[in-house]
Amino acid sequence: MTDAEINKKAPGEAALLIIDMMTDLDFPGGKEMLPGVRSAAHAIAGLITDCRDAGVPIVYVNDNYGQWHSERSRLIERVEGTRAQEVVDLLRPRDDDFFVVKPQFSGFYATNLPVLLPKLGARRLILTGISTDICVLFTAADAHMREYDLWVPADCVASQDEQRTRWALDIMANSMNAETKRAADLKLRDWIR
């Protein structure tokens, strides 16, 4: 990535991170997650529209599923025709969206995210995706340690069950000072002011 690819700084110093939503849900508990993932995907889709309208950069942060030669197109091809096809169709990244491939739970671990976010001028992150109690939580913890302000909309995340989602949201709210109001209840324009 060169500076020439980044034309302006992020409005409200914000960036939207979409974590692990390009998925086939082919893992233990994935089938059970599908209803929650679908619901979160619809809320994320609305937030994507708001971010595009406001000029807030969108960064997909996605697991490599152990495919070490993987990149954006291969990861998306991998999930075509799976139980999560509706989610992929709803949230498919555009060419001008950023895409970070991660090898582990946190979006910051062994990725270019710590370099990209300052280039975008982002100091405030909106974290969405799956799983709330693993990858979203670990990314939030790393972001908090780097002093990012956080909004984790409760309707834009999903886990294997609602109890785990609530538990992780409580940790992020109480230990990381994250805002956890639903995207349906807190408008992007109000959060980026």
XYZ file of N, CA and C in Angstrom:
579
model
N 0.841 -1.174 0.000
C 0.000 0.000 0.000
C 0.884 1.234 0.000
N 0.568 2.158 -0.838
C 1.301 3.419 -0.881
C 0.401 4.541 -0.410
N 1.015 5.656 -0.016
C 0.226 6.802 0.416
C -0.690 7.288 -0.691
N -0.316 7.065 -1.945
C -1.129 7.516 -3.068
C -2.490 6.821 -3.093
N -2.591 5.625 -2.508
C -3.856 4.911 -2.485
C -4.826 5.470 -1.448
N -4.326 6.240 -0.511
C -5.153 6.811 0.542
C -5.281 8.301 0.275
N -6.450 8.693 -0.224
C -6.650 10.051 -0.696
C -6.932 11.061 0.397
N -7.577 10.634 1.471
C -7.916 11.573 2.528
C -7.983 10.845 3.861
N -7.940 11.624 4.919
C -8.002 11.051 6.258
C -9.435 10.648 6.594
N -9.570 9.688 7.455
C -10.872 9.145 7.831
C -11.727 10.191 8.542
N -12.965 10.391 8.074
C -13.872 11.295 8.780
C -14.076 10.839 10.225
N -14.000 11.774 11.147
C -14.148 11.425 12.555
C -13.047 10.533 13.067
N -11.953 10.444 12.305
C -10.830 9.554 12.631
C -11.292 8.114 12.847
N -12.340 7.708 12.105
C -12.957 6.401 12.311
C -12.692 5.460 11.140
N -12.703 4.174 11.445
C -12.646 3.118 10.429
C -13.545 1.981 10.891
N -14.201 1.348 9.937
C -15.043 0.187 10.203
C -14.241 -1.074 9.926
N -14.140 -1.949 10.918
C -13.480 -3.244 10.743
C -14.546 -4.335 10.705
N -14.499 -5.161 9.673
C -15.422 -6.279 9.524
C -14.587 -7.542 9.685
N -14.777 -8.214 10.806
C -13.901 -9.298 11.220
C -14.504 -10.663 10.881
N -13.800 -11.413 10.037
C -14.089 -12.828 9.743
C -15.464 -13.110 9.153
N -16.065 -12.134 8.488
C -17.390 -12.375 7.907
C -17.332 -13.052 6.536
N -16.166 -13.128 5.925
C -16.019 -13.922 4.704
C -15.664 -15.341 5.162
N -16.687 -16.084 5.538
C -16.527 -17.378 6.169
C -17.492 -18.399 5.592
N -17.111 -19.666 5.678
C -18.025 -20.737 5.292
C -18.725 -21.330 6.512
N -18.353 -20.880 7.697
C -18.891 -21.390 8.966
C -18.690 -22.900 9.093
N -17.640 -23.406 8.447
C -17.350 -24.837 8.472
C -16.368 -25.136 9.604
N -16.879 -25.033 10.819
C -16.106 -25.329 12.013
C -17.096 -25.746 13.094
N -16.628 -26.395 14.155
C -17.558 -26.833 15.204
C -18.366 -25.645 15.737
N -19.679 -25.785 15.708
C -20.579 -24.731 16.168
C -20.966 -23.745 15.086
N -20.344 -23.835 13.901
C -20.628 -22.898 12.814
C -22.061 -22.964 12.334
N -22.599 -24.157 12.216
C -23.982 -24.306 11.745
C -24.937 -23.633 12.731
N -24.680 -23.796 14.006
C -25.533 -23.193 15.025
C -25.414 -21.665 15.041
N -24.282 -21.155 14.580
C -24.064 -19.705 14.553
C -24.809 -19.007 13.424
N -25.211 -19.760 12.409
C -25.738 -19.148 11.188
C -26.853 -18.133 11.427
N -27.873 -18.403 12.245
C -28.911 -17.382 12.443
C -28.350 -16.076 13.027
N -27.478 -16.166 14.003
C -26.871 -14.964 14.585
C -25.970 -14.238 13.607
N -25.246 -14.998 12.795
C -24.356 -14.405 11.799
C -25.179 -13.685 10.732
N -26.274 -14.294 10.309
C -27.160 -13.630 9.335
C -27.688 -12.311 9.882
N -28.147 -12.342 11.122
C -28.687 -11.127 11.747
C -27.617 -10.041 11.832
N -26.431 -10.416 12.284
C -25.324 -9.456 12.373
C -24.974 -8.918 10.989
N -24.988 -9.787 9.979
C -24.633 -9.369 8.616
C -25.582 -8.288 8.106
N -26.857 -8.430 8.404
C -27.820 -7.405 7.960
C -27.553 -6.074 8.650
N -27.232 -6.110 9.937
C -26.906 -4.871 10.650
C -25.593 -4.276 10.130
N -24.608 -5.121 9.863
C -23.332 -4.651 9.313
C -23.549 -4.018 7.942
N -24.398 -4.618 7.124
C -24.671 -4.077 5.789
C -25.199 -2.642 5.889
N -26.071 -2.384 6.851
C -26.560 -1.024 7.058
C -25.451 -0.083 7.480
N -24.565 -0.566 8.337
C -23.432 0.241 8.794
C -22.451 0.504 7.646
N -22.265 -0.473 6.775
C -21.404 -0.284 5.602
C -21.954 0.851 4.737
N -23.251 0.840 4.510
C -23.876 1.908 3.717
C -23.631 3.264 4.360
N -23.837 3.356 5.671
C -23.605 4.619 6.390
C -22.144 5.052 6.272
N -21.222 4.099 6.401
C -19.790 4.419 6.311
C -19.434 4.891 4.902
N -19.945 4.215 3.892
C -19.668 4.643 2.519
C -20.184 6.065 2.296
N -21.410 6.357 2.762
C -21.991 7.691 2.603
C -21.166 8.764 3.315
N -20.592 8.400 4.463
C -19.815 9.358 5.253
C -18.344 9.408 4.848
N -17.903 8.471 4.004
C -16.498 8.415 3.609
C -15.598 7.720 4.612
N -16.197 6.982 5.556
C -15.424 6.242 6.560
C -14.842 4.993 5.904
N -13.535 4.773 6.009
C -12.926 3.606 5.366
C -13.415 2.283 5.965
N -13.508 1.285 5.087
C -13.964 -0.045 5.473
C -12.802 -1.013 5.311
N -12.508 -1.725 6.391
C -11.380 -2.653 6.414
C -11.902 -4.041 6.781
N -11.813 -4.965 5.842
C -12.138 -6.358 6.127
C -10.905 -6.989 6.748
N -11.091 -7.637 7.876
C -10.003 -8.325 8.573
C -10.448 -9.776 8.662
N -9.797 -10.640 7.897
C -10.315 -11.993 7.756
C -9.260 -13.052 8.021
N -9.687 -14.114 8.684
C -8.833 -15.264 8.953
C -8.390 -15.890 7.639
N -7.182 -16.452 7.650
C -6.691 -17.129 6.437
C -7.071 -18.606 6.404
N -7.754 -19.098 7.449
C -8.204 -20.493 7.531
C -7.061 -21.478 7.321
N -5.865 -21.083 7.711
C -4.710 -21.962 7.555
C -4.202 -22.066 6.127
N -4.735 -21.253 5.232
C -4.307 -21.246 3.828
C -3.229 -20.180 3.671
N -2.005 -20.561 3.788
C -0.900 -19.600 3.865
C -0.581 -18.920 2.541
N -1.103 -19.416 1.430
C -0.929 -18.729 0.153
C -2.151 -17.879 -0.185
N -3.003 -17.680 0.793
C -4.269 -17.026 0.535
C -4.156 -15.521 0.450
N -5.126 -14.961 -0.248
C -5.328 -13.524 -0.307
C -6.814 -13.308 -0.559
N -7.218 -12.054 -0.686
C -8.623 -11.671 -0.765
C -9.463 -12.552 -1.693
N -9.129 -12.646 -2.960
C -9.978 -13.371 -3.913
C -10.055 -14.856 -3.581
N -8.960 -15.446 -3.154
C -8.970 -16.870 -2.804
C -9.855 -17.134 -1.587
N -9.798 -16.241 -0.601
C -10.624 -16.427 0.590
C -12.099 -16.324 0.249
N -12.453 -15.403 -0.617
C -13.854 -15.248 -0.990
C -14.314 -16.427 -1.856
N -13.467 -16.872 -2.778
C -13.801 -18.056 -3.588
C -14.040 -19.268 -2.700
N -13.263 -19.379 -1.635
C -13.352 -20.518 -0.728
C -14.730 -20.635 -0.083
N -15.407 -19.521 0.114
C -16.693 -19.552 0.809
C -17.888 -19.536 -0.136
N -17.636 -19.446 -1.441
C -18.731 -19.478 -2.418
C -19.457 -20.819 -2.336
N -20.796 -20.767 -2.361
C -21.599 -21.982 -2.373
C -21.699 -22.691 -1.045
N -21.303 -22.057 0.043
C -21.376 -22.686 1.362
C -22.634 -22.213 2.096
N -22.830 -22.720 3.309
C -24.014 -22.343 4.095
C -24.061 -20.854 4.386
N -22.930 -20.177 4.280
C -22.873 -18.742 4.571
C -22.914 -17.885 3.305
N -23.326 -18.453 2.189
C -23.348 -17.722 0.915
C -24.133 -16.412 1.021
N -25.270 -16.420 1.701
C -26.082 -15.206 1.863
C -25.289 -14.099 2.555
N -24.505 -14.467 3.545
C -23.681 -13.502 4.278
C -22.610 -12.921 3.362
N -21.957 -13.792 2.621
C -20.910 -13.358 1.693
C -21.491 -12.416 0.638
N -22.646 -12.773 0.095
C -23.275 -11.919 -0.920
C -23.642 -10.553 -0.357
N -24.120 -10.536 0.867
C -24.548 -9.288 1.507
C -23.374 -8.368 1.830
N -22.245 -8.962 2.206
C -21.115 -8.177 2.713
C -19.888 -8.197 1.817
N -20.011 -8.702 0.627
C -18.865 -8.827 -0.287
C -18.116 -7.488 -0.381
N -16.792 -7.510 -0.177
C -16.026 -6.252 -0.252
C -15.963 -5.698 -1.671
N -15.886 -4.393 -1.750
C -15.671 -3.717 -3.031
C -14.173 -3.607 -3.272
N -13.819 -3.310 -4.497
C -12.408 -3.195 -4.851
C -11.687 -2.110 -4.061
N -12.404 -1.040 -3.681
C -11.746 0.052 -2.956
C -11.766 -0.127 -1.443
N -12.325 -1.228 -0.958
C -12.250 -1.539 0.470
C -10.876 -2.138 0.761
N -10.446 -1.984 1.983
C -9.172 -2.580 2.401
C -9.442 -3.999 2.883
N -8.460 -4.892 2.709
C -8.624 -6.292 3.091
C -7.330 -6.759 3.738
N -7.422 -7.140 5.004
C -6.274 -7.594 5.782
C -6.481 -9.070 6.113
N -5.519 -9.902 5.775
C -5.590 -11.324 6.087
C -4.834 -11.562 7.382
N -5.503 -12.249 8.319
C -4.881 -12.506 9.621
C -4.679 -14.008 9.842
N -3.595 -14.377 10.543
C -3.332 -15.785 10.782
C -3.885 -16.304 12.109
N -4.276 -15.393 12.992
C -4.706 -15.783 14.333
C -5.927 -14.964 14.723
N -6.221 -14.938 16.011
C -7.456 -14.351 16.512
C -7.534 -12.835 16.356
N -6.481 -12.127 16.702
C -6.515 -10.667 16.663
C -6.198 -10.133 15.274
N -6.933 -9.104 14.874
C -6.655 -8.446 13.614
C -5.318 -7.724 13.590
N -4.731 -7.503 14.764
C -3.453 -6.804 14.861
C -2.256 -7.757 14.828
N -2.477 -9.022 15.137
C -1.368 -9.965 15.263
C -0.844 -10.384 13.892
N 0.419 -10.076 13.612
C 1.113 -10.490 12.385
C 0.395 -10.031 11.115
N -0.185 -8.811 11.161
C -0.860 -8.247 9.982
C -0.335 -6.832 9.740
N -0.793 -6.234 8.650
C -0.416 -4.853 8.364
C -1.403 -3.839 8.940
N -2.380 -4.282 9.733
C -3.360 -3.378 10.322
C -2.726 -2.263 11.163
N -1.691 -2.561 11.985
C -1.081 -1.475 12.762
C -0.419 -0.391 11.907
N -0.099 -0.711 10.661
C 0.475 0.284 9.746
C -0.640 0.988 8.973
N -1.644 0.227 8.551
C -2.733 0.775 7.748
C -3.554 1.820 8.502
N -3.944 1.528 9.736
C -4.849 2.432 10.453
C -4.280 3.840 10.623
N -3.022 4.008 11.014
C -2.478 5.371 11.074
C -2.424 6.051 9.699
N -2.157 5.280 8.640
C -2.154 5.857 7.286
C -3.536 6.404 6.935
N -4.572 5.727 7.436
C -5.942 6.178 7.193
C -6.329 7.356 8.091
N -5.519 7.598 9.123
C -5.863 8.646 10.085
C -6.898 8.186 11.091
N -7.007 6.872 11.278
C -8.017 6.313 12.183
C -7.482 6.213 13.604
N -8.254 6.730 14.544
C -7.980 6.611 15.980
C -9.188 6.018 16.697
N -10.261 5.813 15.934
C -11.506 5.299 16.485
C -11.954 4.145 15.589
N -12.248 3.014 16.196
C -12.580 1.822 15.415
C -13.971 1.314 15.743
N -14.691 0.939 14.701
C -15.968 0.257 14.845
C -15.689 -1.207 14.538
N -15.831 -2.071 15.531
C -15.533 -3.495 15.367
C -16.823 -4.274 15.183
N -16.890 -5.053 14.108
C -18.049 -5.882 13.812
C -17.560 -7.264 13.410
N -18.452 -8.268 13.453
C -18.095 -9.572 12.921
C -18.242 -10.716 13.899
N -17.461 -11.770 13.645
C -17.524 -12.977 14.448
C -16.108 -13.397 14.847
N -15.978 -14.167 15.809
C -16.873 -14.429 16.922
C -16.618 -13.381 18.001
N -17.690 -12.898 18.570
C -17.593 -11.817 19.547
C -16.628 -12.170 20.669
N -16.688 -13.417 21.131
C -15.912 -13.832 22.306
C -14.505 -14.317 21.964
N -14.131 -14.285 20.694
C -12.776 -14.697 20.332
C -12.132 -13.592 19.491
N -12.345 -13.606 18.203
C -11.628 -12.708 17.288
C -11.986 -11.234 17.490
N -13.261 -10.931 17.720
C -13.642 -9.542 17.982
C -13.044 -9.095 19.307
N -13.144 -9.925 20.331
C -12.612 -9.594 21.652
C -11.094 -9.398 21.623
N -10.366 -10.298 20.961
C -8.910 -10.184 20.904
C -8.486 -8.952 20.104
N -9.203 -8.655 19.024
C -8.905 -7.457 18.245
C -9.189 -6.213 19.082
N -10.282 -6.224 19.824
C -10.615 -5.090 20.701
C -9.539 -4.889 21.763
N -9.054 -5.976 22.351
C -8.020 -5.859 23.384
C -6.747 -5.244 22.812
N -6.342 -5.699 21.634
C -5.145 -5.130 21.009
C -5.362 -3.676 20.616
N -6.557 -3.343 20.146
C -6.869 -1.950 19.802
C -6.850 -1.078 21.049
N -7.413 -1.593 22.130
C -7.439 -0.846 23.396
C -6.021 -0.576 23.899
N -5.157 -1.580 23.800
C -3.766 -1.384 24.230
C -3.060 -0.335 23.390
N -3.526 -0.136 22.170
C -2.952 0.873 21.272
C -3.708 2.208 21.363
N -4.611 2.293 22.331
C -5.345 3.515 22.671
C -6.327 3.971 21.601
N -6.926 3.024 20.891
C -8.016 3.347 19.980
C -9.311 3.453 20.773
N -10.175 4.389 20.388
C -11.536 4.424 20.913
C -12.320 3.356 20.164
N -13.232 2.691 20.868
C -13.928 1.545 20.282
C -15.438 1.673 20.366
N -16.082 1.258 19.291
C -17.522 1.019 19.279
C -17.707 -0.387 18.737
N -18.332 -1.250 19.527
C -18.641 -2.617 19.121
C -20.162 -2.740 19.154
N -20.830 -2.430 18.042
C -22.296 -2.466 18.041
C -22.810 -3.879 18.336
N -23.620 -3.998 19.374
C -24.089 -5.309 19.825
C -24.874 -6.065 18.756
N -25.492 -5.349 17.816
C -26.257 -6.027 16.770
C -25.405 -6.372 15.557
N -24.127 -6.042 15.593
C -23.214 -6.291 14.459
C -22.175 -7.353 14.777
N -22.398 -8.134 15.829
C -21.478 -9.204 16.212
C -22.282 -10.467 16.519
N -21.612 -11.608 16.457
C -22.267 -12.883 16.769
C -21.233 -13.871 17.306
N -21.736 -14.777 18.134
C -20.930 -15.876 18.692
C -21.743 -17.157 18.595
N -21.215 -18.218 19.201
C -21.937 -19.484 19.152
C -23.230 -19.440 19.945
N -23.301 -18.567 20.950
C -24.566 -18.381 21.655
C -24.624 -16.967 22.236
N -25.824 -16.543 22.557
C -26.057 -15.176 23.019
C -25.336 -14.878 24.339
N -25.221 -15.879 25.206
C -24.544 -15.680 26.486
C -23.069 -15.307 26.272
N -22.417 -15.984 25.361
C -21.010 -15.682 25.069
C -20.879 -14.279 24.477
N -21.820 -13.906 23.624
C -21.799 -12.563 23.041
C -21.948 -11.516 24.132
N -22.914 -11.680 25.017
C -23.120 -10.709 26.109
C -21.888 -10.632 27.008
N -21.307 -11.799 27.313
C -20.120 -11.839 28.170
C -18.984 -11.025 27.549
N -18.725 -11.244 26.261
C -17.638 -10.531 25.583
C -17.938 -9.038 25.484
N -19.175 -8.676 25.174
C -19.538 -7.256 25.117
C -19.372 -6.586 26.470
N -19.703 -7.293 27.545
C -19.508 -6.739 28.897
C -18.034 -6.485 29.167
N -17.180 -7.410 28.786
C -15.740 -7.225 28.984
C -15.254 -6.008 28.200
N -15.660 -5.903 26.946
C -15.205 -4.777 26.120
C -15.729 -3.450 26.664
N -16.961 -3.438 27.149
C -17.527 -2.202 27.701
C -16.855 -1.829 29.019
N -16.687 -2.798 29.902
C -16.194 -2.500 31.252
C -14.682 -2.414 31.351
N -13.957 -3.197 30.568
C -12.494 -3.207 30.676
C -11.798 -2.380 29.613
N -12.501 -2.100 28.508
C -11.866 -1.379 27.392
C -12.598 -0.086 27.052
N -13.590 0.242 27.868
C -14.364 1.465 27.673
C -15.000 1.533 26.285
N -15.354 0.385 25.718
C -15.968 0.339 24.394
C -17.439 0.712 24.479
N -17.893 1.454 23.503
C -19.325 1.692 23.326
C -19.905 0.418 22.723
N -21.034 -0.060 23.252
C -21.623 -1.290 22.723
C -23.076 -1.108 22.296
N -23.511 0.141 22.181
C -24.882 0.360 21.704
C -25.032 -0.215 20.306
N -26.207 -0.749 20.047
C -26.526 -1.317 18.735
C -26.428 -0.233 17.663
N -26.073 -0.622 16.454
C -26.038 0.324 15.340
C -27.432 0.879 15.084
N -28.455 0.113 15.444
C -29.829 0.585 15.299
C -30.145 1.697 16.302
N -29.353 1.800 17.380
C -29.625 2.778 18.440
C -28.640 3.940 18.482
N -27.490 3.791 17.848
C -26.481 4.854 17.804
C -26.106 5.055 16.349
N -26.359 6.220 15.861
C -26.083 6.499 14.457
C -24.600 6.824 14.263
N -24.063 6.377 13.146
C -22.658 6.610 12.819
C -22.312 8.093 12.909
N -23.148 8.949 12.331
C -22.841 10.385 12.318
C -22.693 10.937 13.744
N -23.450 10.375 14.694
C -23.331 10.829 16.088
C -22.048 10.310 16.734
N -21.649 9.088 16.381
C -20.440 8.514 16.982
C -19.173 9.174 16.434
N -19.165 9.579 15.158
C -17.938 10.147 14.594
C -17.783 11.637 14.874
N -18.760 12.253 15.511
C -18.628 13.676 15.864
C -17.564 13.874 16.900
